[in-house]
Short mmCIF file of C-alpha atoms and ligand atoms in Angstrom, two decimals:
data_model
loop_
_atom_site.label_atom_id
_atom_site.label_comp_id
_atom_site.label_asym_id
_atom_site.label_seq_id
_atom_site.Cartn_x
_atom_site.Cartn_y
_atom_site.Cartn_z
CA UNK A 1 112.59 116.38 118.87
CA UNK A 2 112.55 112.93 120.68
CA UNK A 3 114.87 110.27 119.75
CA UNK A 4 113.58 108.35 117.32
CA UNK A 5 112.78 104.74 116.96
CA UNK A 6 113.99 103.50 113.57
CA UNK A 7 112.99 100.08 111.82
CA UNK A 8 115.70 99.31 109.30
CA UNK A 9 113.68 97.24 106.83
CA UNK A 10 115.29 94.65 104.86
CA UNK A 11 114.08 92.19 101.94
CA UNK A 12 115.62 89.13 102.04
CA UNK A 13 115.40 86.49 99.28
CA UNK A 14 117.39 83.36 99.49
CA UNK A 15 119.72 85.15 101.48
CA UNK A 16 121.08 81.83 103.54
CA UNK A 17 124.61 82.64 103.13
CA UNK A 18 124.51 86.28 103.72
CA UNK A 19 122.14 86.95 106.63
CA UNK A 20 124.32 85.43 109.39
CA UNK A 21 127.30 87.79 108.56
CA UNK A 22 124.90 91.00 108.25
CA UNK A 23 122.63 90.34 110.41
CA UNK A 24 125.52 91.18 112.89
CA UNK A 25 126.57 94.10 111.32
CA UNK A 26 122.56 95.37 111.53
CA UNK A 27 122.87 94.97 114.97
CA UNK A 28 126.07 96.55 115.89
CA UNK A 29 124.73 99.80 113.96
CA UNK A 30 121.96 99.85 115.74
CA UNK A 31 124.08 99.83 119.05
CA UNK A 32 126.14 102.55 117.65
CA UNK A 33 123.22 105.15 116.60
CA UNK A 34 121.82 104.27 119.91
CA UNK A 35 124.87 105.42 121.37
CA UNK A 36 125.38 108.50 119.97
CA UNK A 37 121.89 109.21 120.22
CA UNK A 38 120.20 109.28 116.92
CA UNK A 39 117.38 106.15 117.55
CA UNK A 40 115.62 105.13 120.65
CA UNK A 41 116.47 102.08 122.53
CA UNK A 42 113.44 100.09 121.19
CA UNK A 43 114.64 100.68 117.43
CA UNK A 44 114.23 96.98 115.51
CA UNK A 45 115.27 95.15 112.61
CA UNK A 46 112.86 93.95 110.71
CA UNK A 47 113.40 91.68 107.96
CA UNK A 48 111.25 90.94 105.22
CA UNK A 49 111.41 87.13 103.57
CA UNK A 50 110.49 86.94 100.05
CA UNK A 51 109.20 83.69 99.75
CA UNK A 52 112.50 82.64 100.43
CA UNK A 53 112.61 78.43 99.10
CA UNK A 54 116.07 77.81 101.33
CA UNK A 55 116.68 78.49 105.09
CA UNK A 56 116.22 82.44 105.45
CA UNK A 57 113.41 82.38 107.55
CA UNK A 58 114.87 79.83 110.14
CA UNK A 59 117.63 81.72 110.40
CA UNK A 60 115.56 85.10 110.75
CA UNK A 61 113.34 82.82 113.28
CA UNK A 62 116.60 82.16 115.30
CA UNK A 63 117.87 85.34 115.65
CA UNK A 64 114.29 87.21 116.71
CA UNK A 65 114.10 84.09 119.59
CA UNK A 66 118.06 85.46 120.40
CA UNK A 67 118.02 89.00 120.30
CA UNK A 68 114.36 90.61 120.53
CA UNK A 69 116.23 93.71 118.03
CA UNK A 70 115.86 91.42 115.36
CA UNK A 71 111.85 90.81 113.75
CA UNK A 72 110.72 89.03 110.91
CA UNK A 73 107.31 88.94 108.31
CA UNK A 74 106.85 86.17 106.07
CA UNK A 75 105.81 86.98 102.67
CA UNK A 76 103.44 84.06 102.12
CA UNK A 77 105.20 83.50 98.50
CA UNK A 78 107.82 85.35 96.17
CA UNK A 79 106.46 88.80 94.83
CA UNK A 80 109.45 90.49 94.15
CA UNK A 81 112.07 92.99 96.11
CA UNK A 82 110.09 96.09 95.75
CA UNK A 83 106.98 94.14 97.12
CA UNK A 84 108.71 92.89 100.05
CA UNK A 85 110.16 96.47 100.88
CA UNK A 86 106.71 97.93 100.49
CA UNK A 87 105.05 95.10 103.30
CA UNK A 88 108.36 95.73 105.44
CA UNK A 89 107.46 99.72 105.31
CA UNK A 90 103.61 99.51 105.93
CA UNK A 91 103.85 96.80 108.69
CA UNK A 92 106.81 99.09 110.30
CA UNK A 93 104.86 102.43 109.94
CA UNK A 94 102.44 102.02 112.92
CA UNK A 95 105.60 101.12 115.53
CA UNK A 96 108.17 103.52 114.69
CA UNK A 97 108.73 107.29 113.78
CA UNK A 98 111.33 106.62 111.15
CA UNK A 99 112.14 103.59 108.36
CA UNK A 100 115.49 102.82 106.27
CA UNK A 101 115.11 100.46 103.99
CA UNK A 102 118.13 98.50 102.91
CA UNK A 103 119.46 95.13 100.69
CA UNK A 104 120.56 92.74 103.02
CA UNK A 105 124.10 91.62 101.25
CA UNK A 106 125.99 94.33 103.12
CA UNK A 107 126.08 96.17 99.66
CA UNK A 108 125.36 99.43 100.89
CA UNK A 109 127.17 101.29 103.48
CA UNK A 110 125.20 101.38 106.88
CA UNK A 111 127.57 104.62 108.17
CA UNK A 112 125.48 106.49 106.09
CA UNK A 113 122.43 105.81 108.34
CA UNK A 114 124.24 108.43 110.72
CA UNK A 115 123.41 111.24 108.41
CA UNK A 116 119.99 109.88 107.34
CA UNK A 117 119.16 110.00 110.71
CA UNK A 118 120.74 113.62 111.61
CA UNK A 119 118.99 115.06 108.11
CA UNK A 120 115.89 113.58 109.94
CA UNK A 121 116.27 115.34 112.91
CA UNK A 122 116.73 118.67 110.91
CA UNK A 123 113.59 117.90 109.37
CA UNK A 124 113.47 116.25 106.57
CA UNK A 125 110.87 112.83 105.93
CA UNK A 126 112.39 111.65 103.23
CA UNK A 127 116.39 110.94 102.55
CA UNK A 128 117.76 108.76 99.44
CA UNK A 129 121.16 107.18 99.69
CA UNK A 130 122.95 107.83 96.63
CA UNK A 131 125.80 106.04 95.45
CA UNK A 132 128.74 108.63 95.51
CA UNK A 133 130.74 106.30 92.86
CA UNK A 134 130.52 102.75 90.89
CA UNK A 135 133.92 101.79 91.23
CA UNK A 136 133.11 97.95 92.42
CA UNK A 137 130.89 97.15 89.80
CA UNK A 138 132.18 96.06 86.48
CA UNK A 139 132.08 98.00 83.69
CA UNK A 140 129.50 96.55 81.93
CA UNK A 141 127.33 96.90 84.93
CA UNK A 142 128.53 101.12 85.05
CA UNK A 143 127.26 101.52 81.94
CA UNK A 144 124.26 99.76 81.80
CA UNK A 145 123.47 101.38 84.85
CA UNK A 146 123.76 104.80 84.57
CA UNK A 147 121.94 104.20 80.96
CA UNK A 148 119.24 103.06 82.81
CA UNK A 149 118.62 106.33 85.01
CA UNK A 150 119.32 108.38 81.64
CA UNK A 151 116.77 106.53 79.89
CA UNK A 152 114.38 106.58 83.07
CA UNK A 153 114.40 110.53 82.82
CA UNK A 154 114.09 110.93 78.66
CA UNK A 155 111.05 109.16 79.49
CA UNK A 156 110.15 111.60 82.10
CA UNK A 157 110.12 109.18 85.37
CA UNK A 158 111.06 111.09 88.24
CA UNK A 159 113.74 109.90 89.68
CA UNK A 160 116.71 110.21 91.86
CA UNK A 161 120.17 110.05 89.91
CA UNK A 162 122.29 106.50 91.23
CA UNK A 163 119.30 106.07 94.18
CA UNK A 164 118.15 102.59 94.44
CA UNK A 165 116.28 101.28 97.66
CA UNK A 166 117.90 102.18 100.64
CA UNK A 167 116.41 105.54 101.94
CA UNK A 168 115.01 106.87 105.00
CA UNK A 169 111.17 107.62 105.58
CA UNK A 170 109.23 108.87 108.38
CA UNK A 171 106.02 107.61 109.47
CA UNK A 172 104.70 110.66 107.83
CA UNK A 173 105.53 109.92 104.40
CA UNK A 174 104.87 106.93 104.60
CA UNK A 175 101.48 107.26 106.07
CA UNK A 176 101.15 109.42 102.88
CA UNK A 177 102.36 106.86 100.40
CA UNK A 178 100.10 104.66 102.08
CA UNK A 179 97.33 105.87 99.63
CA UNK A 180 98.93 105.26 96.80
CA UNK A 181 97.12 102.19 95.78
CA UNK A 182 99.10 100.74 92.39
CA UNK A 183 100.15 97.45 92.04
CA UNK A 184 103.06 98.10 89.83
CA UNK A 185 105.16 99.01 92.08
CA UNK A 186 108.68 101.19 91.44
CA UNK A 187 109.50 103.09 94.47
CA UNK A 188 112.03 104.86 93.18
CA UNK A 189 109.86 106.72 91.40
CA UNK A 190 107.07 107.05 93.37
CA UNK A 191 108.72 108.27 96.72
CA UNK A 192 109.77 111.02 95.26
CA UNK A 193 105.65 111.65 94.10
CA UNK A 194 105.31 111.53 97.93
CA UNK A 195 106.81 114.89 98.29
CA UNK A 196 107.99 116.38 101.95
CA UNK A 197 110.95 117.83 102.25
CA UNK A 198 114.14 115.67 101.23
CA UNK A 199 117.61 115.22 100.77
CA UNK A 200 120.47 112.99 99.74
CA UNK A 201 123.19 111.16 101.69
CA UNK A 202 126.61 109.79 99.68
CA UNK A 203 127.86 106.92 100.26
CA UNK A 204 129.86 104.26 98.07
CA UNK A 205 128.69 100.67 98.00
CA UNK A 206 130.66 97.86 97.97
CA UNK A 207 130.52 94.41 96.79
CA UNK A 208 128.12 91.41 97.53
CA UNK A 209 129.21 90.13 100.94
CA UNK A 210 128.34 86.42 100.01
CA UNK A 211 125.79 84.95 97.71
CA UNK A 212 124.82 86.40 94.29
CA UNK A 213 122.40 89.32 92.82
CA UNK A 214 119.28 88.93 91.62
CA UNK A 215 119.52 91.34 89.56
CA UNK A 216 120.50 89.81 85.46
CA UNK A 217 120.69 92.36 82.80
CA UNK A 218 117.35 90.97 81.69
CA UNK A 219 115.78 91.91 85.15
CA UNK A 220 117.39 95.50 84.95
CA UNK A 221 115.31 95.97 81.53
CA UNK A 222 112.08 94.48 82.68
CA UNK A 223 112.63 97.59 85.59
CA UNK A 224 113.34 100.39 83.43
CA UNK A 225 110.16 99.29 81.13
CA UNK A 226 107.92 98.61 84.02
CA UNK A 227 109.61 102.00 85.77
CA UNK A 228 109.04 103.97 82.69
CA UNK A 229 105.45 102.61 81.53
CA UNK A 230 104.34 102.77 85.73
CA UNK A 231 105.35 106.40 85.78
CA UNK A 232 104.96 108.22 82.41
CA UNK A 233 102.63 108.34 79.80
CA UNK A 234 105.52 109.97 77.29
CA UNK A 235 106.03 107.08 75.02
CA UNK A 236 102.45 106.96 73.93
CA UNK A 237 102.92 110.52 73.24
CA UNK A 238 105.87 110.01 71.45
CA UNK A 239 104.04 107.05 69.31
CA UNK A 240 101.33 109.92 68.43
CA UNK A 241 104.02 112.10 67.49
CA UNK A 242 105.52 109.01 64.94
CA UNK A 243 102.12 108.67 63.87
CA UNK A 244 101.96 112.48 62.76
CA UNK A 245 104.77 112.83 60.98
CA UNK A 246 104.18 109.09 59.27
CA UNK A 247 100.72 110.61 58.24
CA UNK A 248 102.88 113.82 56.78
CA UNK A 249 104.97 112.17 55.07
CA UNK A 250 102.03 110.07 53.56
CA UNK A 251 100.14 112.97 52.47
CA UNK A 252 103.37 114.21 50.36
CA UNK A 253 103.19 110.63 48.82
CA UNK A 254 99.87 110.26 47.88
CA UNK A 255 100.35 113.64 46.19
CA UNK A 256 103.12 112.78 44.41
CA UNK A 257 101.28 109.42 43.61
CA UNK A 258 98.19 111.45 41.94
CA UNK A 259 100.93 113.90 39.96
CA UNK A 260 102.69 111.29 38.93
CA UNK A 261 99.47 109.01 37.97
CA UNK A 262 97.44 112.03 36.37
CA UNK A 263 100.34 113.03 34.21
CA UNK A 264 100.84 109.72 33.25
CA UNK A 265 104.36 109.01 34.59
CA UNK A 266 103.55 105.97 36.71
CA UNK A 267 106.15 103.42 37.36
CA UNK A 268 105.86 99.81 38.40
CA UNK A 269 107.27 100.93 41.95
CA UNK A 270 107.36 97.37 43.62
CA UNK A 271 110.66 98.43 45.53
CA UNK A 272 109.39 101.09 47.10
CA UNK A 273 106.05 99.85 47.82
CA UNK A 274 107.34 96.81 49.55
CA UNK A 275 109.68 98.59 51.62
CA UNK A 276 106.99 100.95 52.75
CA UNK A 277 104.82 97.90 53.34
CA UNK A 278 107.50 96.74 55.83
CA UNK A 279 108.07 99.71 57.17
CA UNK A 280 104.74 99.92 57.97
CA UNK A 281 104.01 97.05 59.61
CA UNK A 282 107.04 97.10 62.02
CA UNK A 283 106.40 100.26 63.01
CA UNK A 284 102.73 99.62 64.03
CA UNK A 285 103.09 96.13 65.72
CA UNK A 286 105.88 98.03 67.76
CA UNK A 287 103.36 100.82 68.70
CA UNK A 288 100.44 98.02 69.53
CA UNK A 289 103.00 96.49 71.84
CA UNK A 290 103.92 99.78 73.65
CA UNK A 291 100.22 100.42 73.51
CA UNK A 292 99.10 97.04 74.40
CA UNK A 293 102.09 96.97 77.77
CA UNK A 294 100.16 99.98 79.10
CA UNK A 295 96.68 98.37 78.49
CA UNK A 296 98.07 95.92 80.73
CA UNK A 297 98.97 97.96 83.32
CA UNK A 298 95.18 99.24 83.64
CA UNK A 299 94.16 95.48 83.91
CA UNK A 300 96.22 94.33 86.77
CA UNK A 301 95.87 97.80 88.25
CA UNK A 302 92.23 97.39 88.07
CA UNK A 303 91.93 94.24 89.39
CA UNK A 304 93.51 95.80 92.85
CA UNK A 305 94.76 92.39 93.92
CA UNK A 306 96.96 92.36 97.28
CA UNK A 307 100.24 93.86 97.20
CA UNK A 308 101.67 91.73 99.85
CA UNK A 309 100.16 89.23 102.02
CA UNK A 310 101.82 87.99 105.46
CA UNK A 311 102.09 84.76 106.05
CA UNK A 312 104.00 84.01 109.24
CA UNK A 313 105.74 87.31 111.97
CA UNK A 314 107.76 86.62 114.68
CA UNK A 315 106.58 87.04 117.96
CA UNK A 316 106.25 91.20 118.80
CA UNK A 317 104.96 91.80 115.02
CA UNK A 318 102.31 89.66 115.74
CA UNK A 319 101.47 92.19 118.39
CA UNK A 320 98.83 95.17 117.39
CA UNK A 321 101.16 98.49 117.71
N1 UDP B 1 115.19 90.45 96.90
C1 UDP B 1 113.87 90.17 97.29
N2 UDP B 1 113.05 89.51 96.41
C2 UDP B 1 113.45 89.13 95.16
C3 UDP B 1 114.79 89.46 94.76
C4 UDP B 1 115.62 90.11 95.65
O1 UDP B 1 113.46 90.50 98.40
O2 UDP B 1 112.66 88.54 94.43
C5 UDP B 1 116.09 91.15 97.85
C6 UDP B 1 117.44 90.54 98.07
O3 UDP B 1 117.41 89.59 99.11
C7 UDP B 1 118.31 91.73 98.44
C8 UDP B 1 117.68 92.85 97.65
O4 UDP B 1 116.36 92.42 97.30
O5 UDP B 1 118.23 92.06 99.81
C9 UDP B 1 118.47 93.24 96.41
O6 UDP B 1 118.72 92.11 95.61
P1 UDP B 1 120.16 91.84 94.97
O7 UDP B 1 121.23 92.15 95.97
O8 UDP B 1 120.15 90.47 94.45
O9 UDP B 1 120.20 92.88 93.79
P2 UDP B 1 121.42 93.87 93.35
O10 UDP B 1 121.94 94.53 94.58
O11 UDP B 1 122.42 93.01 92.69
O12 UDP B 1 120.79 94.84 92.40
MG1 MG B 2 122.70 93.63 96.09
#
């Protein structure tokens, strides 16, 4: 097999303080897989601004017009990180034989890229860096964490255990994932619905470089949900499942109602009644919202708006490949 060129494609949102220090580190990995032999001399950088609102795409600007390794698209506003990694992928597709995606806070470690790269060359179009252990983050963050993946594959989303975004792809794959059309977006578990033949690479992540995450506790949950409602239709099966046994336990009632009632036992049951009442009613507005959430999901799936749209490139992506 030919070396390979690789575009390492990273989303940067208000990354200011972070991109000058990584930025370097991008490039001296690049140097050193070139060396040894695993990418081809024209391999790039390409990062992806988010509708950045402070000075990330001057800087990316500055260092494409320095060192032609280093390329830039402009998200024309902020859509979110898996949005920007998706436009970094599909514009790199058409000018490279490999991708790796990766966070641009110097998070995760780029020595892994060496095995990506050799599991390439042994054949594989798909390889997801896994974090070999959490011992950086805080507890909380552990915990919540690893309850997310748990919860993730109750549901019955595919996914990768302690895999977030940074993975290799080939052009293959990702000329196949190319069809998948939705709009809600969790690449996780979609890649993985891409199929080929994969692997994992370990590697342990450190700490934030500079700047902060963008990822609260309440943005974790609004992943898992839109993770779990974007891949799997199990909770609406387990809401029909509630349903059946509710309507069960109901028939045993209204039994017991008519014995009671025919035999002349009734009892001025307000107790019971209202608690059923409330029951009730809890239950179903929770299953109208599940319901409704999914409902949603058709709508803006339907409406097939634009995943990404490019505002401004630097100079060689505005080239046709
Ligand atoms: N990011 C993005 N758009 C957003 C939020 C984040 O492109 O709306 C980028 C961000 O610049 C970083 C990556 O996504 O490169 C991961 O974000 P972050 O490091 O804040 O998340 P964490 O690693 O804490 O989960
Ligand atoms: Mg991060």
């Amino acid at each position: 097999m030919k070396t390979p060129t690789l575009y390492i494609v990273v989303p940067c949102y208000n990354e200011e303080e972070v991109l000058p220090v990584t930025s370097g580190l991008f490039a001296e990995k690049l140097a050193d897989l070139e060396k040894k032999g695993l990418c081809a001399p024209d391999s790039r950088v390409l990062f992806v601004n988010d509708g950045s609102t402070d000075r990330t795409w001057e800087i990316v600007t500055e260092l494409s017009r320095r060192d032609p390794r280093f390329q830039g698209i402009a998200q024309s506003r902020n859509r979110g990180h898996q949005n920007a990694v998706l436009a970094g992928l599909m514009e790199a597709r058409n000018r490279c034989d490999v991708t790796i995606s990766i966070d641009c806070d110097g998070q995760d470690d780029l020595n892994a890229m060496d095995d990506m790269l050799r599991a390439y060359l042994d054949g594989c179009d798909v390889v997801y860096g896994v974090r070999a252990r959490r011992d950086t983050d805080t507890v909380f963050k552990r915990v919540t964490a690893q309850g997310f993946y748990r919860f993730l594959r109750w549901m019955g989303a595919e996914v990768v255990y302690n895999h977030a975004d940074y993975r290799l792809m080939s052009a293959r794959a990702l000329n196949a994932f190319a069809d998948f059309h939705e709009v809600n977006l969790f690449l996780r578990g979609l890649v993985p619905l891409v199929g080929f033949k994969s692997t994992s690479v370990y590697y342990e992540r450190h700490e934030r470089l500079a700047g902060k995450s963008h990822y609260p506790l309440r943005k974790m949950l609004a992943l898992a949900f839109d993770g779990v409602t974007s891949l799997s239709v199990k909770p609406i099966r387990l809401i029909t499942l509630t349903g059946l046994v509710i309507s069960l336990l109901s028939f045993v009632g209204i039994l017991w109602a008519l014995i009671t009632g025919l035999t002349g036992h009734a009892v001025a049951g307000w107790a019971s009644t209202a608690c059923i009442v409330c029951f009730m009613g809890g239950i179903q507005a929770l299953f109208l919202g599940v319901i409704g959430e999914y409902v949603g999901k058709i709508y803006l799936e339907v409406k097939a708006r634009p995943r990404y749209i490019i505002a401004e490139r630097t100079e060689e992506m505005e080239e046709k490949p």
